[in-house]
mmCIF file with all atom_site columns, C-alpha atoms in Angstrom:
data_model
loop_
_atom_site.group_PDB
_atom_site.id
_atom_site.type_symbol
_atom_site.label_atom_id
_atom_site.label_alt_id
_atom_site.label_comp_id
_atom_site.label_asym_id
_atom_site.label_entity_id
_atom_site.label_seq_id
_atom_site.pdbx_PDB_ins_code
_atom_site.Cartn_x
_atom_site.Cartn_y
_atom_site.Cartn_z
_atom_site.occupancy
_atom_site.B_iso_or_equiv
_atom_site.pdbx_formal_charge
_atom_site.auth_seq_id
_atom_site.auth_comp_id
_atom_site.auth_asym_id
_atom_site.auth_atom_id
_atom_site.pdbx_PDB_model_num
ATOM 1   C CA . GLU A 1 1   ? 134.270 95.390  102.435 1.00 0.00 ? 24  GLU A CA 1
ATOM 2   C CA . THR A 1 2   ? 132.493 98.011  100.402 1.00 0.00 ? 25  THR A CA 1
ATOM 3   C CA . GLY A 1 3   ? 132.765 101.204 102.266 1.00 0.00 ? 26  GLY A CA 1
ATOM 4   C CA . VAL A 1 4   ? 129.003 101.701 102.979 1.00 0.00 ? 27  VAL A CA 1
ATOM 5   C CA . THR A 1 5   ? 128.426 102.537 106.735 1.00 0.00 ? 28  THR A CA 1
ATOM 6   C CA . GLN A 1 6   ? 125.474 102.040 108.085 1.00 0.00 ? 29  GLN A CA 1
ATOM 7   C CA . SER A 1 7   ? 124.584 102.756 111.783 1.00 0.00 ? 30  SER A CA 1
ATOM 8   C CA . PRO A 1 8   ? 123.365 100.921 114.420 1.00 0.00 ? 31  PRO A CA 1
ATOM 9   C CA . THR A 1 9   ? 123.965 97.786  113.918 1.00 0.00 ? 32  THR A CA 1
ATOM 10  C CA . HIS A 1 10  ? 121.362 96.732  115.633 1.00 0.00 ? 33  HIS A CA 1
ATOM 11  C CA . LEU A 1 11  ? 117.562 98.128  117.560 1.00 0.00 ? 34  LEU A CA 1
ATOM 12  C CA . ILE A 1 12  ? 115.174 97.624  119.142 1.00 0.00 ? 35  ILE A CA 1
ATOM 13  C CA . LYS A 1 13  ? 111.781 100.115 119.707 1.00 0.00 ? 36  LYS A CA 1
ATOM 14  C CA . THR A 1 14  ? 108.048 99.682  120.829 1.00 0.00 ? 37  THR A CA 1
ATOM 15  C CA . ARG A 1 15  ? 105.106 99.787  118.599 1.00 0.00 ? 38  ARG A CA 1
ATOM 16  C CA . GLY A 1 16  ? 104.126 103.850 117.534 1.00 0.00 ? 39  GLY A CA 1
ATOM 17  C CA . GLN A 1 17  ? 107.709 104.647 118.249 1.00 0.00 ? 40  GLN A CA 1
ATOM 18  C CA . GLN A 1 18  ? 109.790 106.721 115.958 1.00 0.00 ? 41  GLN A CA 1
ATOM 19  C CA . VAL A 1 19  ? 113.219 105.848 114.316 1.00 0.00 ? 42  VAL A CA 1
ATOM 20  C CA . THR A 1 20  ? 116.209 107.379 112.447 1.00 0.00 ? 43  THR A CA 1
ATOM 21  C CA . LEU A 1 21  ? 118.678 104.947 110.351 1.00 0.00 ? 44  LEU A CA 1
ATOM 22  C CA . ARG A 1 22  ? 121.958 106.308 109.422 1.00 0.00 ? 45  ARG A CA 1
ATOM 23  C CA . CYS A 1 23  ? 124.439 105.706 106.339 1.00 0.00 ? 46  CYS A CA 1
ATOM 24  C CA . SER A 1 24  ? 127.049 106.873 104.693 1.00 0.00 ? 47  SER A CA 1
ATOM 25  C CA . SER A 1 25  ? 128.103 106.408 101.325 1.00 0.00 ? 48  SER A CA 1
ATOM 26  C CA . GLN A 1 26  ? 130.906 105.058 99.813  1.00 0.00 ? 49  GLN A CA 1
ATOM 27  C CA . SER A 1 27  ? 133.327 107.830 98.823  1.00 0.00 ? 50  SER A CA 1
ATOM 28  C CA . GLY A 1 28  ? 132.443 109.416 95.056  1.00 0.00 ? 51  GLY A CA 1
ATOM 29  C CA . HIS A 1 29  ? 128.636 107.806 95.550  1.00 0.00 ? 52  HIS A CA 1
ATOM 30  C CA . ASN A 1 30  ? 126.265 110.032 94.968  1.00 0.00 ? 53  ASN A CA 1
ATOM 31  C CA . THR A 1 31  ? 123.365 107.986 95.072  1.00 0.00 ? 54  THR A CA 1
ATOM 32  C CA . VAL A 1 32  ? 121.702 106.076 97.547  1.00 0.00 ? 55  VAL A CA 1
ATOM 33  C CA . SER A 1 33  ? 118.838 103.832 97.982  1.00 0.00 ? 56  SER A CA 1
ATOM 34  C CA . TRP A 1 34  ? 117.446 101.887 101.222 1.00 0.00 ? 57  TRP A CA 1
ATOM 35  C CA . TYR A 1 35  ? 115.952 98.628  100.723 1.00 0.00 ? 58  TYR A CA 1
ATOM 36  C CA . GLN A 1 36  ? 113.560 96.622  103.188 1.00 0.00 ? 59  GLN A CA 1
ATOM 37  C CA . GLN A 1 37  ? 114.843 92.707  103.514 1.00 0.00 ? 60  GLN A CA 1
ATOM 38  C CA . ALA A 1 38  ? 112.468 91.017  105.962 1.00 0.00 ? 61  ALA A CA 1
ATOM 39  C CA . LEU A 1 39  ? 113.831 87.344  107.782 1.00 0.00 ? 62  LEU A CA 1
ATOM 40  C CA . GLY A 1 40  ? 113.710 85.265  104.207 1.00 0.00 ? 63  GLY A CA 1
ATOM 41  C CA . GLN A 1 41  ? 112.882 87.194  101.836 1.00 0.00 ? 64  GLN A CA 1
ATOM 42  C CA . GLY A 1 42  ? 114.835 89.411  99.181  1.00 0.00 ? 65  GLY A CA 1
ATOM 43  C CA . PRO A 1 43  ? 115.595 93.312  99.407  1.00 0.00 ? 66  PRO A CA 1
ATOM 44  C CA . GLN A 1 44  ? 112.993 95.535  99.048  1.00 0.00 ? 67  GLN A CA 1
ATOM 45  C CA . PHE A 1 45  ? 113.413 99.091  97.261  1.00 0.00 ? 68  PHE A CA 1
ATOM 46  C CA . ILE A 1 46  ? 112.153 101.589 99.641  1.00 0.00 ? 69  ILE A CA 1
ATOM 47  C CA . PHE A 1 47  ? 113.128 105.146 98.283  1.00 0.00 ? 70  PHE A CA 1
ATOM 48  C CA . GLN A 1 48  ? 116.513 106.604 96.679  1.00 0.00 ? 71  GLN A CA 1
ATOM 49  C CA . TYR A 1 49  ? 118.432 110.005 96.889  1.00 0.00 ? 72  TYR A CA 1
ATOM 50  C CA . TYR A 1 50  ? 120.222 111.541 93.905  1.00 0.00 ? 73  TYR A CA 1
ATOM 51  C CA . ARG A 1 51  ? 121.767 114.880 94.799  1.00 0.00 ? 74  ARG A CA 1
ATOM 52  C CA . GLU A 1 52  ? 119.795 115.635 97.586  1.00 0.00 ? 75  GLU A CA 1
ATOM 53  C CA . GLU A 1 53  ? 116.532 114.804 95.868  1.00 0.00 ? 76  GLU A CA 1
ATOM 54  C CA . GLU A 1 54  ? 114.342 111.939 95.875  1.00 0.00 ? 77  GLU A CA 1
ATOM 55  C CA . ASN A 1 55  ? 114.292 110.049 92.435  1.00 0.00 ? 78  ASN A CA 1
ATOM 56  C CA . GLY A 1 56  ? 111.842 106.911 92.583  1.00 0.00 ? 79  GLY A CA 1
ATOM 57  C CA . ARG A 1 57  ? 109.884 106.074 95.452  1.00 0.00 ? 80  ARG A CA 1
ATOM 58  C CA . GLY A 1 58  ? 109.172 101.764 96.186  1.00 0.00 ? 81  GLY A CA 1
ATOM 59  C CA . ASN A 1 59  ? 105.197 100.937 97.670  1.00 0.00 ? 82  ASN A CA 1
ATOM 60  C CA . PHE A 1 60  ? 105.522 102.002 101.386 1.00 0.00 ? 83  PHE A CA 1
ATOM 61  C CA . PRO A 1 61  ? 103.719 104.924 102.921 1.00 0.00 ? 84  PRO A CA 1
ATOM 62  C CA . PRO A 1 62  ? 104.656 108.010 103.770 1.00 0.00 ? 85  PRO A CA 1
ATOM 63  C CA . ARG A 1 63  ? 105.617 107.157 107.317 1.00 0.00 ? 86  ARG A CA 1
ATOM 64  C CA . PHE A 1 64  ? 108.743 105.988 105.676 1.00 0.00 ? 87  PHE A CA 1
ATOM 65  C CA . SER A 1 65  ? 110.933 109.312 105.050 1.00 0.00 ? 88  SER A CA 1
ATOM 66  C CA . GLY A 1 66  ? 114.299 110.207 103.926 1.00 0.00 ? 89  GLY A CA 1
ATOM 67  C CA . LEU A 1 67  ? 116.896 112.798 103.531 1.00 0.00 ? 90  LEU A CA 1
ATOM 68  C CA . GLN A 1 68  ? 119.743 112.835 101.631 1.00 0.00 ? 91  GLN A CA 1
ATOM 69  C CA . PHE A 1 69  ? 122.850 115.583 102.788 1.00 0.00 ? 92  PHE A CA 1
ATOM 70  C CA . PRO A 1 70  ? 125.246 117.516 100.847 1.00 0.00 ? 93  PRO A CA 1
ATOM 71  C CA . ASN A 1 71  ? 127.684 114.848 101.483 1.00 0.00 ? 94  ASN A CA 1
ATOM 72  C CA . TYR A 1 72  ? 125.844 112.240 100.044 1.00 0.00 ? 95  TYR A CA 1
ATOM 73  C CA . SER A 1 73  ? 125.387 110.360 103.231 1.00 0.00 ? 96  SER A CA 1
ATOM 74  C CA . SER A 1 74  ? 121.674 110.144 104.369 1.00 0.00 ? 97  SER A CA 1
ATOM 75  C CA . GLU A 1 75  ? 119.418 109.426 106.843 1.00 0.00 ? 98  GLU A CA 1
ATOM 76  C CA . LEU A 1 76  ? 115.845 106.742 107.052 1.00 0.00 ? 99  LEU A CA 1
ATOM 77  C CA . ASN A 1 77  ? 113.116 107.945 109.424 1.00 0.00 ? 100 ASN A CA 1
ATOM 78  C CA . VAL A 1 78  ? 109.946 105.478 110.362 1.00 0.00 ? 101 VAL A CA 1
ATOM 79  C CA . ASN A 1 79  ? 106.882 107.165 112.141 1.00 0.00 ? 102 ASN A CA 1
ATOM 80  C CA . ALA A 1 80  ? 104.444 105.347 114.246 1.00 0.00 ? 103 ALA A CA 1
ATOM 81  C CA . LEU A 1 81  ? 106.418 101.946 114.176 1.00 0.00 ? 104 LEU A CA 1
ATOM 82  C CA . GLU A 1 82  ? 104.585 99.300  113.450 1.00 0.00 ? 105 GLU A CA 1
ATOM 83  C CA . LEU A 1 83  ? 105.373 95.228  114.208 1.00 0.00 ? 106 LEU A CA 1
ATOM 84  C CA . ASP A 1 84  ? 105.647 94.765  110.781 1.00 0.00 ? 107 ASP A CA 1
ATOM 85  C CA . ASP A 1 85  ? 107.880 96.994  110.520 1.00 0.00 ? 108 ASP A CA 1
ATOM 86  C CA . SER A 1 86  ? 110.642 94.885  112.111 1.00 0.00 ? 109 SER A CA 1
ATOM 87  C CA . ALA A 1 87  ? 114.128 93.844  109.147 1.00 0.00 ? 110 ALA A CA 1
ATOM 88  C CA . LEU A 1 88  ? 117.376 94.461  108.554 1.00 0.00 ? 111 LEU A CA 1
ATOM 89  C CA . TYR A 1 89  ? 117.412 97.851  106.796 1.00 0.00 ? 112 TYR A CA 1
ATOM 90  C CA . LEU A 1 90  ? 120.175 97.757  104.203 1.00 0.00 ? 113 LEU A CA 1
ATOM 91  C CA . CYS A 1 91  ? 121.415 101.444 102.667 1.00 0.00 ? 114 CYS A CA 1
ATOM 92  C CA . ALA A 1 92  ? 123.373 100.584 98.928  1.00 0.00 ? 115 ALA A CA 1
ATOM 93  C CA . SER A 1 93  ? 125.500 103.866 97.316  1.00 0.00 ? 116 SER A CA 1
ATOM 94  C CA . SER A 1 94  ? 126.114 103.921 94.026  1.00 0.00 ? 117 SER A CA 1
ATOM 95  C CA . THR A 1 95  ? 127.848 106.134 91.651  1.00 0.00 ? 118 THR A CA 1
ATOM 96  C CA . GLY A 1 96  ? 124.494 107.159 89.710  1.00 0.00 ? 119 GLY A CA 1
ATOM 97  C CA . ARG A 1 97  ? 121.578 106.200 89.021  1.00 0.00 ? 120 ARG A CA 1
ATOM 98  C CA . ASN A 1 98  ? 122.132 103.039 86.286  1.00 0.00 ? 121 ASN A CA 1
ATOM 99  C CA . GLU A 1 99  ? 125.287 101.951 88.029  1.00 0.00 ? 122 GLU A CA 1
ATOM 100 C CA . LYS A 1 100 ? 125.508 98.862  90.630  1.00 0.00 ? 123 LYS A CA 1
ATOM 101 C CA . LEU A 1 101 ? 124.860 99.052  93.747  1.00 0.00 ? 124 LEU A CA 1
ATOM 102 C CA . PHE A 1 102 ? 127.475 98.580  96.990  1.00 0.00 ? 125 PHE A CA 1
ATOM 103 C CA . PHE A 1 103 ? 125.421 97.629  100.487 1.00 0.00 ? 126 PHE A CA 1
ATOM 104 C CA . GLY A 1 104 ? 125.946 98.287  103.995 1.00 0.00 ? 127 GLY A CA 1
ATOM 105 C CA . SER A 1 105 ? 125.643 95.416  106.390 1.00 0.00 ? 128 SER A CA 1
ATOM 106 C CA . GLY A 1 106 ? 122.208 96.779  107.466 1.00 0.00 ? 129 GLY A CA 1
ATOM 107 C CA . THR A 1 107 ? 120.937 97.810  110.249 1.00 0.00 ? 130 THR A CA 1
ATOM 108 C CA . GLN A 1 108 ? 118.723 95.214  112.118 1.00 0.00 ? 131 GLN A CA 1
ATOM 109 C CA . LEU A 1 109 ? 115.665 96.868  113.590 1.00 0.00 ? 132 LEU A CA 1
ATOM 110 C CA . SER A 1 110 ? 113.438 94.840  116.128 1.00 0.00 ? 133 SER A CA 1
ATOM 111 C CA . VAL A 1 111 ? 109.804 96.635  116.826 1.00 0.00 ? 134 VAL A CA 1
ATOM 112 C CA . LEU A 1 112 ? 108.155 94.598  120.159 1.00 0.00 ? 135 LEU A CA 1
ATOM 113 C CA . GLY B 2 1   ? 104.788 94.916  88.502  1.00 0.00 ? 2   GLY B CA 1
ATOM 114 C CA . GLN B 2 2   ? 107.254 93.013  88.402  1.00 0.00 ? 3   GLN B CA 1
ATOM 115 C CA . ASN B 2 3   ? 107.808 88.837  88.963  1.00 0.00 ? 4   ASN B CA 1
ATOM 116 C CA . ILE B 2 4   ? 111.041 86.688  89.830  1.00 0.00 ? 5   ILE B CA 1
ATOM 117 C CA . ASP B 2 5   ? 111.441 83.598  90.661  1.00 0.00 ? 6   ASP B CA 1
ATOM 118 C CA . GLN B 2 6   ? 114.039 81.209  92.183  1.00 0.00 ? 7   GLN B CA 1
ATOM 119 C CA . PRO B 2 7   ? 114.660 78.363  93.541  1.00 0.00 ? 8   PRO B CA 1
ATOM 120 C CA . THR B 2 8   ? 114.703 78.804  97.579  1.00 0.00 ? 9   THR B CA 1
ATOM 121 C CA . GLU B 2 9   ? 116.750 76.231  98.558  1.00 0.00 ? 10  GLU B CA 1
ATOM 122 C CA . MET B 2 10  ? 119.137 74.013  96.775  1.00 0.00 ? 11  MET B CA 1
ATOM 123 C CA . THR B 2 11  ? 121.912 71.838  98.204  1.00 0.00 ? 12  THR B CA 1
ATOM 124 C CA . ALA B 2 12  ? 125.452 70.969  95.810  1.00 0.00 ? 13  ALA B CA 1
ATOM 125 C CA . THR B 2 13  ? 129.083 68.870  96.554  1.00 0.00 ? 14  THR B CA 1
ATOM 126 C CA . GLU B 2 14  ? 131.995 70.645  96.948  1.00 0.00 ? 15  GLU B CA 1
ATOM 127 C CA . GLY B 2 15  ? 134.220 70.451  94.082  1.00 0.00 ? 16  GLY B CA 1
ATOM 128 C CA . ALA B 2 16  ? 130.766 70.284  91.851  1.00 0.00 ? 17  ALA B CA 1
ATOM 129 C CA . ILE B 2 17  ? 129.141 72.445  89.526  1.00 0.00 ? 18  ILE B CA 1
ATOM 130 C CA . VAL B 2 18  ? 125.288 74.439  90.184  1.00 0.00 ? 19  VAL B CA 1
ATOM 131 C CA . GLN B 2 19  ? 123.372 76.438  88.294  1.00 0.00 ? 20  GLN B CA 1
ATOM 132 C CA . ILE B 2 20  ? 120.962 78.643  90.075  1.00 0.00 ? 21  ILE B CA 1
ATOM 133 C CA . ASN B 2 21  ? 117.931 79.701  87.651  1.00 0.00 ? 22  ASN B CA 1
ATOM 134 C CA . CYS B 2 22  ? 116.037 82.664  87.234  1.00 0.00 ? 23  CYS B CA 1
ATOM 135 C CA . THR B 2 23  ? 113.102 83.935  85.487  1.00 0.00 ? 24  THR B CA 1
ATOM 136 C CA . TYR B 2 24  ? 111.776 87.735  85.427  1.00 0.00 ? 25  TYR B CA 1
ATOM 137 C CA . GLN B 2 25  ? 108.837 89.342  84.032  1.00 0.00 ? 26  GLN B CA 1
ATOM 138 C CA . THR B 2 26  ? 108.962 93.221  83.646  1.00 0.00 ? 27  THR B CA 1
ATOM 139 C CA . SER B 2 27  ? 107.936 96.725  81.641  1.00 0.00 ? 28  SER B CA 1
ATOM 140 C CA . GLY B 2 28  ? 111.153 97.842  81.137  1.00 0.00 ? 29  GLY B CA 1
ATOM 141 C CA . PHE B 2 29  ? 114.063 95.371  81.467  1.00 0.00 ? 30  PHE B CA 1
ATOM 142 C CA . ASN B 2 30  ? 116.813 97.820  82.397  1.00 0.00 ? 31  ASN B CA 1
ATOM 143 C CA . GLY B 2 31  ? 119.657 94.974  83.669  1.00 0.00 ? 32  GLY B CA 1
ATOM 144 C CA . LEU B 2 32  ? 119.568 92.015  85.788  1.00 0.00 ? 33  LEU B CA 1
ATOM 145 C CA . PHE B 2 33  ? 121.723 91.268  88.763  1.00 0.00 ? 34  PHE B CA 1
ATOM 146 C CA . TRP B 2 34  ? 123.074 88.630  90.807  1.00 0.00 ? 35  TRP B CA 1
ATOM 147 C CA . TYR B 2 35  ? 124.069 88.986  94.640  1.00 0.00 ? 36  TYR B CA 1
ATOM 148 C CA . GLN B 2 36  ? 125.701 86.640  97.104  1.00 0.00 ? 37  GLN B CA 1
ATOM 149 C CA . GLN B 2 37  ? 124.530 87.349  101.085 1.00 0.00 ? 38  GLN B CA 1
ATOM 150 C CA . HIS B 2 38  ? 125.966 85.425  104.118 1.00 0.00 ? 39  HIS B CA 1
ATOM 151 C CA . ALA B 2 39  ? 123.109 85.437  106.700 1.00 0.00 ? 40  ALA B CA 1
ATOM 152 C CA . GLY B 2 40  ? 123.241 88.586  108.863 1.00 0.00 ? 41  GLY B CA 1
ATOM 153 C CA . GLU B 2 41  ? 125.700 90.241  106.263 1.00 0.00 ? 42  GLU B CA 1
ATOM 154 C CA . ALA B 2 42  ? 125.707 93.092  103.820 1.00 0.00 ? 43  ALA B CA 1
ATOM 155 C CA . PRO B 2 43  ? 124.684 91.026  99.704  1.00 0.00 ? 44  PRO B CA 1
ATOM 156 C CA . THR B 2 44  ? 127.843 91.620  97.561  1.00 0.00 ? 45  THR B CA 1
ATOM 157 C CA . PHE B 2 45  ? 128.178 91.699  94.411  1.00 0.00 ? 46  PHE B CA 1
ATOM 158 C CA . LEU B 2 46  ? 128.771 89.016  91.722  1.00 0.00 ? 47  LEU B CA 1
ATOM 159 C CA . SER B 2 47  ? 127.568 89.968  88.603  1.00 0.00 ? 48  SER B CA 1
ATOM 160 C CA . TYR B 2 48  ? 125.814 92.178  85.878  1.00 0.00 ? 49  TYR B CA 1
ATOM 161 C CA . ASN B 2 49  ? 123.991 90.969  82.451  1.00 0.00 ? 50  ASN B CA 1
ATOM 162 C CA . VAL B 2 50  ? 122.261 93.299  80.196  1.00 0.00 ? 51  VAL B CA 1
ATOM 163 C CA . LEU B 2 51  ? 122.559 91.978  76.786  1.00 0.00 ? 52  LEU B CA 1
ATOM 164 C CA . ASP B 2 52  ? 121.956 88.573  76.168  1.00 0.00 ? 53  ASP B CA 1
ATOM 165 C CA . GLY B 2 53  ? 124.977 86.208  76.518  1.00 0.00 ? 54  GLY B CA 1
ATOM 166 C CA . LEU B 2 54  ? 127.057 84.309  79.411  1.00 0.00 ? 55  LEU B CA 1
ATOM 167 C CA . GLU B 2 55  ? 129.732 86.996  81.755  1.00 0.00 ? 56  GLU B CA 1
ATOM 168 C CA . GLU B 2 56  ? 132.304 84.774  83.063  1.00 0.00 ? 57  GLU B CA 1
ATOM 169 C CA . LYS B 2 57  ? 133.691 85.936  86.141  1.00 0.00 ? 58  LYS B CA 1
ATOM 170 C CA . GLY B 2 58  ? 136.570 83.336  87.603  1.00 0.00 ? 59  GLY B CA 1
ATOM 171 C CA . ARG B 2 59  ? 134.492 80.777  89.372  1.00 0.00 ? 60  ARG B CA 1
ATOM 172 C CA . PHE B 2 60  ? 131.142 82.742  88.881  1.00 0.00 ? 61  PHE B CA 1
ATOM 173 C CA . SER B 2 61  ? 129.215 82.918  85.616  1.00 0.00 ? 62  SER B CA 1
ATOM 174 C CA . SER B 2 62  ? 125.967 84.638  84.182  1.00 0.00 ? 63  SER B CA 1
ATOM 175 C CA . PHE B 2 63  ? 124.010 83.969  81.897  1.00 0.00 ? 64  PHE B CA 1
ATOM 176 C CA . LEU B 2 64  ? 120.687 86.125  80.049  1.00 0.00 ? 65  LEU B CA 1
ATOM 177 C CA . SER B 2 65  ? 117.963 85.856  77.662  1.00 0.00 ? 66  SER B CA 1
ATOM 178 C CA . ARG B 2 66  ? 116.176 88.560  77.417  1.00 0.00 ? 67  ARG B CA 1
ATOM 179 C CA . SER B 2 67  ? 113.268 86.903  75.244  1.00 0.00 ? 68  SER B CA 1
ATOM 180 C CA . LYS B 2 68  ? 112.606 84.557  77.702  1.00 0.00 ? 69  LYS B CA 1
ATOM 181 C CA . GLY B 2 69  ? 112.875 86.501  80.498  1.00 0.00 ? 70  GLY B CA 1
ATOM 182 C CA . TYR B 2 70  ? 115.644 83.990  82.242  1.00 0.00 ? 71  TYR B CA 1
ATOM 183 C CA . SER B 2 71  ? 118.896 84.162  83.747  1.00 0.00 ? 72  SER B CA 1
ATOM 184 C CA . TYR B 2 72  ? 121.306 81.656  85.502  1.00 0.00 ? 73  TYR B CA 1
ATOM 185 C CA . LEU B 2 73  ? 124.321 81.985  88.060  1.00 0.00 ? 74  LEU B CA 1
ATOM 186 C CA . LEU B 2 74  ? 127.314 78.905  86.850  1.00 0.00 ? 75  LEU B CA 1
ATOM 187 C CA . LEU B 2 75  ? 129.032 78.202  89.974  1.00 0.00 ? 76  LEU B CA 1
ATOM 188 C CA . LYS B 2 76  ? 131.782 75.800  89.022  1.00 0.00 ? 77  LYS B CA 1
ATOM 189 C CA . GLU B 2 77  ? 134.258 74.503  91.646  1.00 0.00 ? 78  GLU B CA 1
ATOM 190 C CA . LEU B 2 78  ? 132.052 74.538  95.162  1.00 0.00 ? 79  LEU B CA 1
ATOM 191 C CA . GLN B 2 79  ? 133.732 75.532  98.002  1.00 0.00 ? 80  GLN B CA 1
ATOM 192 C CA . MET B 2 80  ? 132.156 75.109  101.479 1.00 0.00 ? 81  MET B CA 1
ATOM 193 C CA . LYS B 2 81  ? 132.443 79.515  101.891 1.00 0.00 ? 82  LYS B CA 1
ATOM 194 C CA . ASP B 2 82  ? 130.054 79.584  98.868  1.00 0.00 ? 83  ASP B CA 1
ATOM 195 C CA . SER B 2 83  ? 126.950 78.348  100.933 1.00 0.00 ? 84  SER B CA 1
ATOM 196 C CA . ALA B 2 84  ? 124.933 81.633  101.152 1.00 0.00 ? 85  ALA B CA 1
ATOM 197 C CA . SER B 2 85  ? 121.831 83.061  99.650  1.00 0.00 ? 86  SER B CA 1
ATOM 198 C CA . TYR B 2 86  ? 122.062 84.176  96.174  1.00 0.00 ? 87  TYR B CA 1
ATOM 199 C CA . LEU B 2 87  ? 119.672 86.657  95.385  1.00 0.00 ? 88  LEU B CA 1
ATOM 200 C CA . CYS B 2 88  ? 118.554 87.574  91.468  1.00 0.00 ? 89  CYS B CA 1
ATOM 201 C CA . ALA B 2 89  ? 117.154 91.219  91.163  1.00 0.00 ? 90  ALA B CA 1
ATOM 202 C CA . VAL B 2 90  ? 116.429 92.941  87.990  1.00 0.00 ? 91  VAL B CA 1
ATOM 203 C CA . ARG B 2 91  ? 116.928 96.625  87.295  1.00 0.00 ? 92  ARG B CA 1
ATOM 204 C CA . ASP B 2 92  ? 113.782 98.393  85.181  1.00 0.00 ? 93  ASP B CA 1
ATOM 205 C CA . ARG B 2 93  ? 113.577 101.980 83.539  1.00 0.00 ? 94  ARG B CA 1
ATOM 206 C CA . THR B 2 94  ? 110.092 103.066 85.005  1.00 0.00 ? 95  THR B CA 1
ATOM 207 C CA . GLY B 2 95  ? 109.278 103.987 88.464  1.00 0.00 ? 96  GLY B CA 1
ATOM 208 C CA . GLY B 2 96  ? 112.860 106.130 88.951  1.00 0.00 ? 97  GLY B CA 1
ATOM 209 C CA . GLY B 2 97  ? 116.181 105.455 89.870  1.00 0.00 ? 98  GLY B CA 1
ATOM 210 C CA . ASN B 2 98  ? 118.349 102.621 90.331  1.00 0.00 ? 99  ASN B CA 1
ATOM 211 C CA . LYS B 2 99  ? 115.630 100.588 92.138  1.00 0.00 ? 100 LYS B CA 1
ATOM 212 C CA . LEU B 2 100 ? 116.634 96.737  91.462  1.00 0.00 ? 101 LEU B CA 1
ATOM 213 C CA . THR B 2 101 ? 113.516 94.049  92.313  1.00 0.00 ? 102 THR B CA 1
ATOM 214 C CA . PHE B 2 102 ? 114.721 91.033  93.824  1.00 0.00 ? 103 PHE B CA 1
ATOM 215 C CA . GLY B 2 103 ? 113.843 87.800  94.068  1.00 0.00 ? 104 GLY B CA 1
ATOM 216 C CA . THR B 2 104 ? 113.142 86.378  97.555  1.00 0.00 ? 105 THR B CA 1
ATOM 217 C CA . GLY B 2 105 ? 117.196 84.554  97.183  1.00 0.00 ? 106 GLY B CA 1
ATOM 218 C CA . THR B 2 106 ? 118.295 80.796  96.973  1.00 0.00 ? 107 THR B CA 1
ATOM 219 C CA . GLN B 2 107 ? 119.824 79.448  99.772  1.00 0.00 ? 108 GLN B CA 1
ATOM 220 C CA . LEU B 2 108 ? 122.585 77.270  98.584  1.00 0.00 ? 109 LEU B CA 1
ATOM 221 C CA . LYS B 2 109 ? 124.467 74.513  100.861 1.00 0.00 ? 110 LYS B CA 1
ATOM 222 C CA . VAL B 2 110 ? 127.484 73.133  99.967  1.00 0.00 ? 111 VAL B CA 1
ATOM 223 C CA . GLU B 2 111 ? 127.930 69.866  102.105 1.00 0.00 ? 112 GLU B CA 1
ATOM 224 C CA . LEU B 2 112 ? 131.272 67.592  101.944 1.00 0.00 ? 113 LEU B CA 1
#
């Protein structure tokens, strides 16, 4: 167990809706990254937050946004959901920008 | 951009040794990671290589050749519980932060 917790574990939404996913990082970790993992694929980097600021972004549209709070927990927000957004969303925390990532168990999002 | 290749599936026998290869192309290499992921669970860290050579940790070893853009994960004394997906991931200096680019994963099946 990594100490990274995500909620909810499963979520069903319809196309066009908005969703917020939450992550609590492991104690002592100030960096949080979000990844999207489609079925049968490796995780794809969405973005990273370091000390409450976005610090690197992958090839995802602006409707994917995030926040990091003073306690280093984080949210991922996705607006105008599309069917292709159905995936496992993984949060990972680390102690810094060049340290190994510890992943949470993820939120399985289904968009109908 | 980056390109990471690893075999899609492998099958091995309990007690045997298996080697999972990974080749990559990246512009600013800054480390290679191996993660294990059981179905429906979070990826868990196995190994990290940033310099050429072999890193050994119990039944798992990982090798890196930066000049060849090549790594492998070696699993010895295979157990049934080793059946999982093994993800190769590369970190580079571009794009900011601690972004990892993952391969699609190698699904390992351990048989009796």
